[in-house]
Short mmCIF file of C-alpha atoms in Angstrom, two decimals:
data_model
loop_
_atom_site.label_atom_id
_atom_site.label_comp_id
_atom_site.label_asym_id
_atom_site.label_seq_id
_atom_site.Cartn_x
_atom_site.Cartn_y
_atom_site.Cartn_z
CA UNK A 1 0.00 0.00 0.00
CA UNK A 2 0.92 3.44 -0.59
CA UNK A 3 2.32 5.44 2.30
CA UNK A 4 -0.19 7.27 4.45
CA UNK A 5 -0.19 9.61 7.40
CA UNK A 6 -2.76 8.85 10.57
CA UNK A 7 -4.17 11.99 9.98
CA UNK A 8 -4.94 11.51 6.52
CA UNK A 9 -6.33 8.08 7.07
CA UNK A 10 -8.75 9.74 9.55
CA UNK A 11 -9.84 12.44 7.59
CA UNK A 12 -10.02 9.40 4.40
CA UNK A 13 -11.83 7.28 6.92
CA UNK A 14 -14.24 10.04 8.10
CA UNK A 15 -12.75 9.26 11.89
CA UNK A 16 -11.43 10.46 14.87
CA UNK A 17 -7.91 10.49 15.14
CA UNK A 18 -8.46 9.71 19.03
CA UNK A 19 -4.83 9.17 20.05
CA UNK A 20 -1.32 9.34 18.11
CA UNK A 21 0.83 11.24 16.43
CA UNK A 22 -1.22 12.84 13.01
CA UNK A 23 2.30 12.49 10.84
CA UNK A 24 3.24 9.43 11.72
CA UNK A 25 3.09 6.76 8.61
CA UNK A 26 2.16 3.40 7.59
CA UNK A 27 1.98 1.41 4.32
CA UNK A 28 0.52 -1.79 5.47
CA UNK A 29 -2.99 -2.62 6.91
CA UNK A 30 -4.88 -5.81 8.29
CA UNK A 31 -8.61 -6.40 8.46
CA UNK A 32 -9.58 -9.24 11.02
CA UNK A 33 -7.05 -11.37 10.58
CA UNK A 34 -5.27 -11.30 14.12
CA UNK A 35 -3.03 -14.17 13.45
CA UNK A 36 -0.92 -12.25 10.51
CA UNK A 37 -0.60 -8.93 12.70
CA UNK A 38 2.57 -7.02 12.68
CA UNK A 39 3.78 -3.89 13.93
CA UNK A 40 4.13 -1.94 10.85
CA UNK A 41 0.57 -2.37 10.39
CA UNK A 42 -3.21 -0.70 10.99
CA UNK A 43 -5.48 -2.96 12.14
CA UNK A 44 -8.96 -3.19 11.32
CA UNK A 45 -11.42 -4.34 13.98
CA UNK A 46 -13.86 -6.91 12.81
CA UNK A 47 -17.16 -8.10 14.39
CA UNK A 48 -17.32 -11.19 13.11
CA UNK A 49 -14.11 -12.02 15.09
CA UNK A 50 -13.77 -12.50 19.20
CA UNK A 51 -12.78 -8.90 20.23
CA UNK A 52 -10.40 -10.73 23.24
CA UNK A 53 -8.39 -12.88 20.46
CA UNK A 54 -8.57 -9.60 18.65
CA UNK A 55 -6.77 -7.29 21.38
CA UNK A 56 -4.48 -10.19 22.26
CA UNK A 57 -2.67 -10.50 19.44
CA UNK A 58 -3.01 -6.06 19.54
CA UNK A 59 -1.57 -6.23 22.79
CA UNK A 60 1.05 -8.57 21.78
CA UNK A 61 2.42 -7.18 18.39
CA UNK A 62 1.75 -3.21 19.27
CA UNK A 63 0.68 -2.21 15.89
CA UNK A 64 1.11 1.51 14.16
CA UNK A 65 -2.78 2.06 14.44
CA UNK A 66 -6.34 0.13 15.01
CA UNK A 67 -9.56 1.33 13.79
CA UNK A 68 -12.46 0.55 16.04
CA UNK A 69 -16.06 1.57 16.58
CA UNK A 70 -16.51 3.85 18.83
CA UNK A 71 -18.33 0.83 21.35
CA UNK A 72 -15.09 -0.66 21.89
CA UNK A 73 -13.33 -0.20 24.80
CA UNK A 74 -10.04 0.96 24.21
CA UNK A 75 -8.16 0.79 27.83
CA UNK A 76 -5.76 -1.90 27.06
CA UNK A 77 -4.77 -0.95 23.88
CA UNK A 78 -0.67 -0.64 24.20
CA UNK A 79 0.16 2.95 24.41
CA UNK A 80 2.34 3.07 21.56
CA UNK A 81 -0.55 2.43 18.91
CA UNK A 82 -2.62 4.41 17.39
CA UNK A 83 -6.63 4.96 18.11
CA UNK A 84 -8.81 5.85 15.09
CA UNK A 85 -12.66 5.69 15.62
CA UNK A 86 -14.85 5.19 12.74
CA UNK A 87 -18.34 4.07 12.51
CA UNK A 88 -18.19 1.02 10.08
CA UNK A 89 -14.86 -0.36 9.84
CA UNK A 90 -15.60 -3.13 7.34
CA UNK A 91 -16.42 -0.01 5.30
CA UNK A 92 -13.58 1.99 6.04
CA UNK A 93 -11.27 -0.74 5.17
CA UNK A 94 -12.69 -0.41 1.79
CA UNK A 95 -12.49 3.32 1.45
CA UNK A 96 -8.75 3.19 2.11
CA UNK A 97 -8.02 -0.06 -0.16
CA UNK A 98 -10.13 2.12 -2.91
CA UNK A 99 -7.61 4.93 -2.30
CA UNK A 100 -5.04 2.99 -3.04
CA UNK A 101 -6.44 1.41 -6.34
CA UNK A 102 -6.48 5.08 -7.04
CA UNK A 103 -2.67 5.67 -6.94
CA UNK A 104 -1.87 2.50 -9.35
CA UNK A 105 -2.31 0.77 -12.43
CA UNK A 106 -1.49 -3.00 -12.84
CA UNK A 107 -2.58 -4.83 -15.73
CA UNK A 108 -5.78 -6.74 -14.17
CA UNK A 109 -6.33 -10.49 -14.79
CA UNK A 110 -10.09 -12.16 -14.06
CA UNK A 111 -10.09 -15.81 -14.04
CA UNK A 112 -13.36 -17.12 -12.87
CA UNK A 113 -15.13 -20.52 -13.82
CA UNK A 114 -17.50 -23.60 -12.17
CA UNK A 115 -14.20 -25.50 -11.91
CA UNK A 116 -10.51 -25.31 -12.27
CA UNK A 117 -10.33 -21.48 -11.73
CA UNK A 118 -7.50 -21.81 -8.46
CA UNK A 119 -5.50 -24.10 -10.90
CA UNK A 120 -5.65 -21.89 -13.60
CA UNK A 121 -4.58 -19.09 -11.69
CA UNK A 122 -1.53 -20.43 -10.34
CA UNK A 123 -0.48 -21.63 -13.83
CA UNK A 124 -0.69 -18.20 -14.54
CA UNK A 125 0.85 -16.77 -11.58
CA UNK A 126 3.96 -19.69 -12.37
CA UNK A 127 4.33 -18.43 -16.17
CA UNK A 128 4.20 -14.64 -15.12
CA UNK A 129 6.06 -14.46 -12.01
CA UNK A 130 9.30 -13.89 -13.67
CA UNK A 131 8.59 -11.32 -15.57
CA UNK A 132 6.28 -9.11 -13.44
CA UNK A 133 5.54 -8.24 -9.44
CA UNK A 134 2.31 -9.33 -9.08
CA UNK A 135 -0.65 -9.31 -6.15
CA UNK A 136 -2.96 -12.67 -6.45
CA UNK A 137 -5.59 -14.49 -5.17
CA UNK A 138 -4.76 -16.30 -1.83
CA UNK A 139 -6.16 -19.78 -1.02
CA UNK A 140 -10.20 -19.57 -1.55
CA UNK A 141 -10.52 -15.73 -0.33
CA UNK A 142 -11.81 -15.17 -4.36
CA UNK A 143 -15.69 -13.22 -3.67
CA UNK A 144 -16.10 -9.81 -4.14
CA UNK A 145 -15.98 -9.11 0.13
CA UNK A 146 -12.28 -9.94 0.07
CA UNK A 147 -11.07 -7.58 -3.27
CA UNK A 148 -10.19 -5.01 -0.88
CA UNK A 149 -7.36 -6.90 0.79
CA UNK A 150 -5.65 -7.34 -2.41
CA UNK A 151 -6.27 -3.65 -3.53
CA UNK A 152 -5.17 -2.42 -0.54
CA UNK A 153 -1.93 -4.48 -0.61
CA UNK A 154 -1.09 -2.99 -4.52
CA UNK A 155 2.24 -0.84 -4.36
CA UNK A 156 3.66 1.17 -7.85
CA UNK A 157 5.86 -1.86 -8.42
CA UNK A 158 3.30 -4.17 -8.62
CA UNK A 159 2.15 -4.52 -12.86
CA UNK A 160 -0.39 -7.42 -12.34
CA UNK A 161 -3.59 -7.52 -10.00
CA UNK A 162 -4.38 -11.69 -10.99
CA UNK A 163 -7.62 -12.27 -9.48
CA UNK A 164 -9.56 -15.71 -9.15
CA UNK A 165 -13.04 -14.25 -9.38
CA UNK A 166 -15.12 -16.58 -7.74
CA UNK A 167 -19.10 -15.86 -6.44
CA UNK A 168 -21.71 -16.54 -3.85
CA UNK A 169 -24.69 -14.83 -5.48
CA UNK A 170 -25.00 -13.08 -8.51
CA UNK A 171 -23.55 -9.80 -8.99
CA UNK A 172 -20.53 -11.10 -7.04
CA UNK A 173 -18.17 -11.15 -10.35
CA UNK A 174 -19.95 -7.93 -11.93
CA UNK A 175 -19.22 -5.80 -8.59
CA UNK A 176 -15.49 -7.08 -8.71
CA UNK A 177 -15.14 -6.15 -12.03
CA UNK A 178 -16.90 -2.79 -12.30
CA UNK A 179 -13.61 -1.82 -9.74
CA UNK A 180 -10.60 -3.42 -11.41
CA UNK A 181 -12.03 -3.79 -14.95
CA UNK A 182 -10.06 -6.54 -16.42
CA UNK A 183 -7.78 -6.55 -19.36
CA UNK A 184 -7.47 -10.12 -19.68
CA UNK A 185 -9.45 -12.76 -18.33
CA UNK A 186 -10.59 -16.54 -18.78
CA UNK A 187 -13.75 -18.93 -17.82
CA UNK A 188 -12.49 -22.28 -17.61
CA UNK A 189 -15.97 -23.98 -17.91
CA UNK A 190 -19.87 -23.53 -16.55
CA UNK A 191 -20.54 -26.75 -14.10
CA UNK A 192 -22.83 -27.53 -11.27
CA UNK A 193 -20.82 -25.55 -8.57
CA UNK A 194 -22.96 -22.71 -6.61
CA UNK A 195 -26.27 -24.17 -8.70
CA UNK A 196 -28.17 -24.85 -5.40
CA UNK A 197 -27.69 -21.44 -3.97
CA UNK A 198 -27.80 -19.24 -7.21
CA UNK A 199 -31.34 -20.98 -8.03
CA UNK A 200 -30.75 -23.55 -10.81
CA UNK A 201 -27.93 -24.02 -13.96
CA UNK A 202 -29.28 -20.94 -16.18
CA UNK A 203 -28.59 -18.81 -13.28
CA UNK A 204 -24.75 -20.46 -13.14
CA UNK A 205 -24.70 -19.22 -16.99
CA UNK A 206 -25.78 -15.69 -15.63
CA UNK A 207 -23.28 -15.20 -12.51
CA UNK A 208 -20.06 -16.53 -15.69
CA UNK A 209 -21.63 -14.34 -17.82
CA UNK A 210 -20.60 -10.99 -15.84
CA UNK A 211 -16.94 -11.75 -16.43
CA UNK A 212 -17.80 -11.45 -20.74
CA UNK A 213 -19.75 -8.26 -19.67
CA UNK A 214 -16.80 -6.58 -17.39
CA UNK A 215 -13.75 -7.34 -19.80
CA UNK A 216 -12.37 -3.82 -20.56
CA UNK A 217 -13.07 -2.45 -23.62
CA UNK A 218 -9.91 -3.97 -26.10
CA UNK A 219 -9.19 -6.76 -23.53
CA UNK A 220 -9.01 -10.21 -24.34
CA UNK A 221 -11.19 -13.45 -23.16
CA UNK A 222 -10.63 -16.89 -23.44
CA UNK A 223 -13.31 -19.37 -23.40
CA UNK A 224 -13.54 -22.86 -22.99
CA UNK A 225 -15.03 -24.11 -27.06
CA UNK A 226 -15.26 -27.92 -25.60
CA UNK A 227 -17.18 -26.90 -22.99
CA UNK A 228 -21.23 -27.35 -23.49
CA UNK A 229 -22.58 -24.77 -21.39
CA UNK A 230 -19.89 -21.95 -22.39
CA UNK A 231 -21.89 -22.15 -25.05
CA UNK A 232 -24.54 -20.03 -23.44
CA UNK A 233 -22.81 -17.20 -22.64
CA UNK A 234 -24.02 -14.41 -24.67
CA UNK A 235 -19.99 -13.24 -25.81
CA UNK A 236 -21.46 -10.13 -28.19
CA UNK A 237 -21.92 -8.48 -25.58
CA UNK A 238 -18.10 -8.61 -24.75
CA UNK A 239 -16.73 -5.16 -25.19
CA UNK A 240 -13.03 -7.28 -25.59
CA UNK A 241 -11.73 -9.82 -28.26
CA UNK A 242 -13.21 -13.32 -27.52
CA UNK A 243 -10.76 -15.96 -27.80
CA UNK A 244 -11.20 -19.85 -27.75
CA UNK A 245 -8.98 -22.47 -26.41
CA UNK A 246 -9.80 -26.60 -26.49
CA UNK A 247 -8.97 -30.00 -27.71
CA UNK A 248 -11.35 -31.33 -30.21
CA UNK A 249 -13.46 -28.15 -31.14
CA UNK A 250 -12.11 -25.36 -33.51
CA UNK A 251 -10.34 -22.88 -31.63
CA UNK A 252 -7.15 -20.41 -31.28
CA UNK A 253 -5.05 -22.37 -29.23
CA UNK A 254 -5.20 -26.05 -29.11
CA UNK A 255 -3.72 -29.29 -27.42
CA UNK A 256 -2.85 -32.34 -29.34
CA UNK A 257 -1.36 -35.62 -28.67
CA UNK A 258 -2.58 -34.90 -24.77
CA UNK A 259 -1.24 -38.32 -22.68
CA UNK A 260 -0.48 -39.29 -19.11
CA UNK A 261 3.08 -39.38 -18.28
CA UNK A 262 4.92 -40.99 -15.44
CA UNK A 263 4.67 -37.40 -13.24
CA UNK A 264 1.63 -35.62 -15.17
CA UNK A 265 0.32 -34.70 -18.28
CA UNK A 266 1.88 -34.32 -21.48
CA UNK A 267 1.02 -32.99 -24.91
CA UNK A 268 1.24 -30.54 -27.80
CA UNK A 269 0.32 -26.77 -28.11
CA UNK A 270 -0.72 -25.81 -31.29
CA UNK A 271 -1.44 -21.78 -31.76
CA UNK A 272 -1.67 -21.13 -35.20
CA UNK A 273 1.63 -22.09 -36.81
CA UNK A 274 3.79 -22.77 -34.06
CA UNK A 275 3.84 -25.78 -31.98
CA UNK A 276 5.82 -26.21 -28.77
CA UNK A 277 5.48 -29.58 -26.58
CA UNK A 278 4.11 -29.13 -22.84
CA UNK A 279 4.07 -30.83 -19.47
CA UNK A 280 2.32 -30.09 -16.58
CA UNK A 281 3.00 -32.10 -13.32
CA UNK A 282 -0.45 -33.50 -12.28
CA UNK A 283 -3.09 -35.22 -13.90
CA UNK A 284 -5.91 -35.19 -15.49
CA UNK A 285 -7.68 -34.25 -18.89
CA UNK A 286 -9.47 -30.99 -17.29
CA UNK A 287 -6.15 -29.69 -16.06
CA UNK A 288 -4.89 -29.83 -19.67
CA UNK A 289 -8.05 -27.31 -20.12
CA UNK A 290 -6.46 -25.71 -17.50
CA UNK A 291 -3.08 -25.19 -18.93
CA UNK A 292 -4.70 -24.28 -21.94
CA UNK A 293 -6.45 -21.22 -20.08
CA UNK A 294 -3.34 -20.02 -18.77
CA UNK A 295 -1.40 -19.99 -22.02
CA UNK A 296 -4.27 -18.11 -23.79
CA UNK A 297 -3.75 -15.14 -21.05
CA UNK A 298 -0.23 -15.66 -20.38
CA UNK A 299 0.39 -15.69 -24.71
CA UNK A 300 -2.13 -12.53 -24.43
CA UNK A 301 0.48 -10.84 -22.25
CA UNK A 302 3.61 -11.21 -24.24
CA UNK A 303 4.50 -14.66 -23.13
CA UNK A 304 6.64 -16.80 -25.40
CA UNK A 305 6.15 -20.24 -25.64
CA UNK A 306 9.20 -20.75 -23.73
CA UNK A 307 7.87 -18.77 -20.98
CA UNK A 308 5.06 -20.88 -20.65
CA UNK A 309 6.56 -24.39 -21.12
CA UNK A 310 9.06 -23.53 -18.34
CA UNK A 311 6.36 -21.75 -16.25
CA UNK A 312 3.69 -25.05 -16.75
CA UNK A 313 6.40 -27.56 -15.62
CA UNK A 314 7.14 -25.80 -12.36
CA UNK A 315 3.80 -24.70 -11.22
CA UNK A 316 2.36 -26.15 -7.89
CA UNK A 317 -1.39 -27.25 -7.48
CA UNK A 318 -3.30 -25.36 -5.07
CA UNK A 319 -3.66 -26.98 -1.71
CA UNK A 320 -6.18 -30.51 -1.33
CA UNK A 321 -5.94 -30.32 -5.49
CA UNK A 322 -5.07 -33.81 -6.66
CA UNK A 323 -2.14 -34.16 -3.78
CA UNK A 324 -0.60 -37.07 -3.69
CA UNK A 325 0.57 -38.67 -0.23
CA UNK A 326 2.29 -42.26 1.18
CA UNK A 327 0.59 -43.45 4.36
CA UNK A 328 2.46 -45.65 6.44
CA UNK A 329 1.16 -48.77 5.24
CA UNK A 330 2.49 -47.51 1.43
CA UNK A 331 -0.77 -46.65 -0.38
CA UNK A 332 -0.89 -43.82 -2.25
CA UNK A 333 -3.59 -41.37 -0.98
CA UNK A 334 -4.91 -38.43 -3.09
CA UNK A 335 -6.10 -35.66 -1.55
CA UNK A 336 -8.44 -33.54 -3.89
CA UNK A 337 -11.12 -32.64 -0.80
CA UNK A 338 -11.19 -29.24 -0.93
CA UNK A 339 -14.35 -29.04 -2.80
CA UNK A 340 -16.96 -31.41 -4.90
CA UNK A 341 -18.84 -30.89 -7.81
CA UNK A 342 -19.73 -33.17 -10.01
CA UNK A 343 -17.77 -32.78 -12.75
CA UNK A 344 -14.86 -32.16 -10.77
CA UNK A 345 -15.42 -35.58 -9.26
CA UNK A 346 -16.19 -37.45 -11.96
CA UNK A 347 -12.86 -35.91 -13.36
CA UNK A 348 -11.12 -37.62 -10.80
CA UNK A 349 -12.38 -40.73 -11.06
CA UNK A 350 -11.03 -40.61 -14.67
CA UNK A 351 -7.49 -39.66 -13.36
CA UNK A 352 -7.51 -42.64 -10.87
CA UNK A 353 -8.71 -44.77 -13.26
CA UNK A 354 -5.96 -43.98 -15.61
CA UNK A 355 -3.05 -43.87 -12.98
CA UNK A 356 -4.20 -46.87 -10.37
CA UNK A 357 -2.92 -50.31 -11.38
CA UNK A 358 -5.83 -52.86 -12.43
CA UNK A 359 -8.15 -53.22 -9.87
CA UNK A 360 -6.48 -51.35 -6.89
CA UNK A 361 -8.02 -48.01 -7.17
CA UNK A 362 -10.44 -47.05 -4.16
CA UNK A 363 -12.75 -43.88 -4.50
CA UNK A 364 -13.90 -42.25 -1.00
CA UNK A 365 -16.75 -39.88 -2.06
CA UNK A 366 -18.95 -37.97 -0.30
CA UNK A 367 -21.27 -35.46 -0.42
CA UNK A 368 -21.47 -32.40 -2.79
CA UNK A 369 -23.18 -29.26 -1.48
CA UNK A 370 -24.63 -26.10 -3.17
CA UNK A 371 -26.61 -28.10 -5.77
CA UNK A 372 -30.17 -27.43 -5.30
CA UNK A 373 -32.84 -29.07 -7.09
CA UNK A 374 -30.16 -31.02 -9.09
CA UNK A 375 -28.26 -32.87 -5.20
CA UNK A 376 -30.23 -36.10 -6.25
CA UNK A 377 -29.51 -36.37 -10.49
CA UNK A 378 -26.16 -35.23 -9.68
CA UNK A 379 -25.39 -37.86 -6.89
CA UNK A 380 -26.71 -40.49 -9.26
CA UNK A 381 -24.52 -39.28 -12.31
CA UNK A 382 -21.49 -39.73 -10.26
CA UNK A 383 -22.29 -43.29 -9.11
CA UNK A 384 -23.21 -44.04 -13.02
CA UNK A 385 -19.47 -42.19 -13.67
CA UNK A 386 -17.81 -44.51 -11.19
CA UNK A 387 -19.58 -48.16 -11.77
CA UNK A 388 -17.67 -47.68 -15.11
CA UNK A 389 -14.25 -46.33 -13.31
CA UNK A 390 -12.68 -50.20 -13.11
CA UNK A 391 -12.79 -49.38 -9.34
CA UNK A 392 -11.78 -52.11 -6.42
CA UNK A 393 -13.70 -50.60 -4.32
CA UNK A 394 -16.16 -47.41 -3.46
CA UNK A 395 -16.71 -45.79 -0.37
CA UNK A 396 -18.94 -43.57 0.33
CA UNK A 397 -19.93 -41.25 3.26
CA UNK A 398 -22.65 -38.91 3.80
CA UNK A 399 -26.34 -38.85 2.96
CA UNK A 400 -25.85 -37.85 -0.47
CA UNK A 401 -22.54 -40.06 -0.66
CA UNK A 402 -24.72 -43.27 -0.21
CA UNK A 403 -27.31 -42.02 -3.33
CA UNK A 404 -23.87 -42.25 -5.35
CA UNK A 405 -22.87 -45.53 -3.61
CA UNK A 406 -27.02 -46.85 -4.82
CA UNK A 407 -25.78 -45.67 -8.24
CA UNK A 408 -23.41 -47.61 -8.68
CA UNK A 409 -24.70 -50.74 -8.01
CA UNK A 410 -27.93 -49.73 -10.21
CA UNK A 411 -25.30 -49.06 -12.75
CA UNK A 412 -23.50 -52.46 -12.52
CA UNK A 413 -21.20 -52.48 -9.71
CA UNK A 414 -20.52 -55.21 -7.86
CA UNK A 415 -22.39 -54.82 -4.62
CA UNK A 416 -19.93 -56.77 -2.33
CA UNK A 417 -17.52 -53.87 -3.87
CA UNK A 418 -19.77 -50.60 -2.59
CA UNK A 419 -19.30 -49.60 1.41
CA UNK A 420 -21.29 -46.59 2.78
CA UNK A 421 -20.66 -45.03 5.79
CA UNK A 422 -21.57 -41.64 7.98
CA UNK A 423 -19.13 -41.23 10.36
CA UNK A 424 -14.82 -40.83 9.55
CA UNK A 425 -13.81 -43.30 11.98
CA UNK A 426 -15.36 -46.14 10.05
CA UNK A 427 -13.99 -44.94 6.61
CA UNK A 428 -10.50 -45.17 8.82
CA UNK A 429 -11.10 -48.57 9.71
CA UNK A 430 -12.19 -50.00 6.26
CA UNK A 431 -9.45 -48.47 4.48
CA UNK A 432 -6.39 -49.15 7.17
CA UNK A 433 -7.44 -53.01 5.77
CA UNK A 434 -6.82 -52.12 2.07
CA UNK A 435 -3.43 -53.70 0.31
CA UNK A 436 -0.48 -51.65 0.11
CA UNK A 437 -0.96 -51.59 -3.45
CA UNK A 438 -4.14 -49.48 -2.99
CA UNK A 439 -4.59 -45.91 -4.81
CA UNK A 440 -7.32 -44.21 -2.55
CA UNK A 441 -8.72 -40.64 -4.32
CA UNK A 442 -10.71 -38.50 -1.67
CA UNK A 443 -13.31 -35.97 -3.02
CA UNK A 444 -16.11 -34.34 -0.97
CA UNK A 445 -17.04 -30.90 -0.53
CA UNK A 446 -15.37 -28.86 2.17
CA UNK A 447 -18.10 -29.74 4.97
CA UNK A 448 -16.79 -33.21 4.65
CA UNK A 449 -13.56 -32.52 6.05
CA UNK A 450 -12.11 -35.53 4.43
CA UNK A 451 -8.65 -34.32 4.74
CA UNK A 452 -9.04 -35.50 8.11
CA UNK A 453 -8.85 -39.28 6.71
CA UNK A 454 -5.64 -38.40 4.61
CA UNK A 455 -4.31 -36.86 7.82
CA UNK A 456 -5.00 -40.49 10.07
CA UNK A 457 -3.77 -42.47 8.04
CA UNK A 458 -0.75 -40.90 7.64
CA UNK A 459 -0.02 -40.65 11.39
#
């Protein structure tokens, strides 16, 4: 952040300097998150937060300045910092990360999508990070009530603001983007994900469809020309250049020869003339799409081909994205729990059923939230999906998990194969008796917690 005064950031805020020195400065700021406080900061009170684990860590790091409301009591706030009162500080947190946008300029990159979007950015972020400073998306923090952090953390050295642009309700992308307007953005594909609270699969179309509409003027978009419901976005309305990227549909960028490889995913980028062979190291058909998404931005920007090969074969996946992990028995667990959809799940099941030797691939699924009127088809799909997987063995928990565990067997799985369960200490039990051999792929959403299996059976 830019460098700021206390008594400008009152008069900014619309506050009350109530104690400290007006010229003394700051350039860094925190909003409610007490366990990253430091002392060259302002801290923003939050209410959603305990105000004692609040003032502890105030008391302990002594920061330049906190902004409270003027209920708070304020008597064992360390001498040394700062008071400003202010009546909303959620608010005034975004009045001073707006006054910063003010003061800079970095190209602006929207990535948004059902699935795939986290992914996508960090293959971006991997390509680009060598050639620019950039301020990005942080773990899932992607809706339109967390922009402000990242504004607010933009300096004059900074030349890319790469935002994941992810949504809750519509309007959620289309507020982010009337802010930063993006130059360059990318929707990876229109799934299931958010259908249940949104209000049905049209309404999915609508919320991706605010990206098209907030691309600056002469900016560039990439869609997904495989993808089925992509096809519904209404792109004329696009004030940017709409560009396609795929495998089997006509498009500007393309992937040929795509193949699994001994550490990932292998195959050949076509754009236009030139063709350059890629790697990426995890697997999986829809992180080729993936890849594919980040070259069409990252070529876009100036990046060579070079650029991009060496920036694909370094990146990392996101956290509880297709992990891989030893337990201490030797099976190979693969944590990809941080979230369920179904067409993020039934991608998985094609990864472990083209990586797990014959027969000794386990699925643990469980239940996918957020779907609405579509929880039961989509539960059933999956099952369908996974009595064709060449699975040893399924194992479901949750409500919803056993509809996918019914599935299957309506679909031609073995029944003495299919194990349901509600609780994480039985899952622990029946898998602890699987054969070292065993590849065991985890996918819930978050609710499910299902990182908590990978984690006991690793201890």
């Amino acid at each position: 952040m830019r460098t700021i005064s206390l008594e400008t950031m009152a008069r900014l805020l619309k506050g009350v300097l109530k104690r400290g020195y007006p010229q003394k400065t700051l350039n860094a700021i925190n909003f409610g998150k007490p366990k990253y406080l430091h002392a060259s900061q302002a801290y923003f009170y939050s209410r959603s937060l305990d105000w004692n684990k609040q003032l502890s860590a105030i008391m302990q790091q002594k920061p330049v300045a906190v902004i409270l409301p003027p209920n708070i009591a304020t008597a064992y706030i360390p001498k040394s910092t700062a008071i400003i009162q202010v009546q909303d500080t959620y608010q005034s947190f975004w009045k001073i990360a707006l006054w910063n946008w003010g003061y800079v300029s970095p190209i602006v990159v929207g990535i948004t999508g059902s699935a795939g979007k986290s992914t996508t950015t960090e293959m971006v972020s991997s390509i680009l990070k060598h050639r620019y400073n950039m301020v990005k998306t942080q773990g899932n923090l992607n809706t339109y009530s967390f922009l402000p952090s990242y504004l607010s953390r933009l300096t004059p050295k900074h030349q890319v603001l790469l935002l994941e642009m992810g949504m809750k309700s519509l309007n959620n992308i289309g507020k982010q983007c009337a802010i930063v307007k993006p130059q360059y953005g990318a929707i990876t594909n229109i799934g299931e994900a958010h259908s249940g609270s949104l209000g049905g699969l049209d309404l999915v179309v609508k919320a991706k469809q605010e990206l098209a509409d907030g691309i600056k003027a002469g900016g560039i978009l990439w869609v997904n020309a495989d993808d089925t419901r992509s096809r519904k976005l209404n792109l004329k309305r696009c004030k940017g250049t709409i560009k396609k990227f795929g495998i089997y549909n006509q498009a500007n960028i393309r992937a040929h020869r795509v193949r699994y490889s001994a550490k990932g995913m292998t195959f050949d980028l076509h754009v236009g003339t030139q063709k350059e062979s890629m790697f990426i190291p995890t697997y999986g058909i829809h992180n080729v799409y993936n890849a594919l998404a980040a070259c069409g931005i990252t070529l876009s920007m100036g990046s060579t081909l070079s650029d991009i090969k060496k920036g694909l074969a370094s990146f990392q996946m996101p956290h509880m994205r297709l992990q891989f992990f030893k337990d201490r028995s030797g099976r190979t667990l693969i944590n990809d729990a941080w979230n369920a959809n179904p067409t993020a799940m039934n991608a998985g099941l094609d990864v472990l059923k083209a990586i797990a030797p014959t027969q000794q691939g386990v699925a643990v699924l469980g239940d996918m939230q957020e779907l609405g009127d579509y929880t039961t088809t989509a539960h059933y799909l999956v099952g369908k999906h996974a009595a064709k997987a060449g699975l040893k063995q399924l194992v479901t928990i949750g409500k919803y998990g056993r509809l996918i565990a019914t599935s299957a067997i309506q679909n031609g799985m073995k029944k003495e194969r299919v194990f349901s369960y509600y609780r994480h200490d039985q899952v622990i039990q029946h898998l602890r008796k699987l054969s070292a051999q065993s590849v065991v792929y985890f996918k819930a959403s978050r609710s499910l917690y299902l990182e908590k299996i990978v984690q006991a059976l690793r201890s």
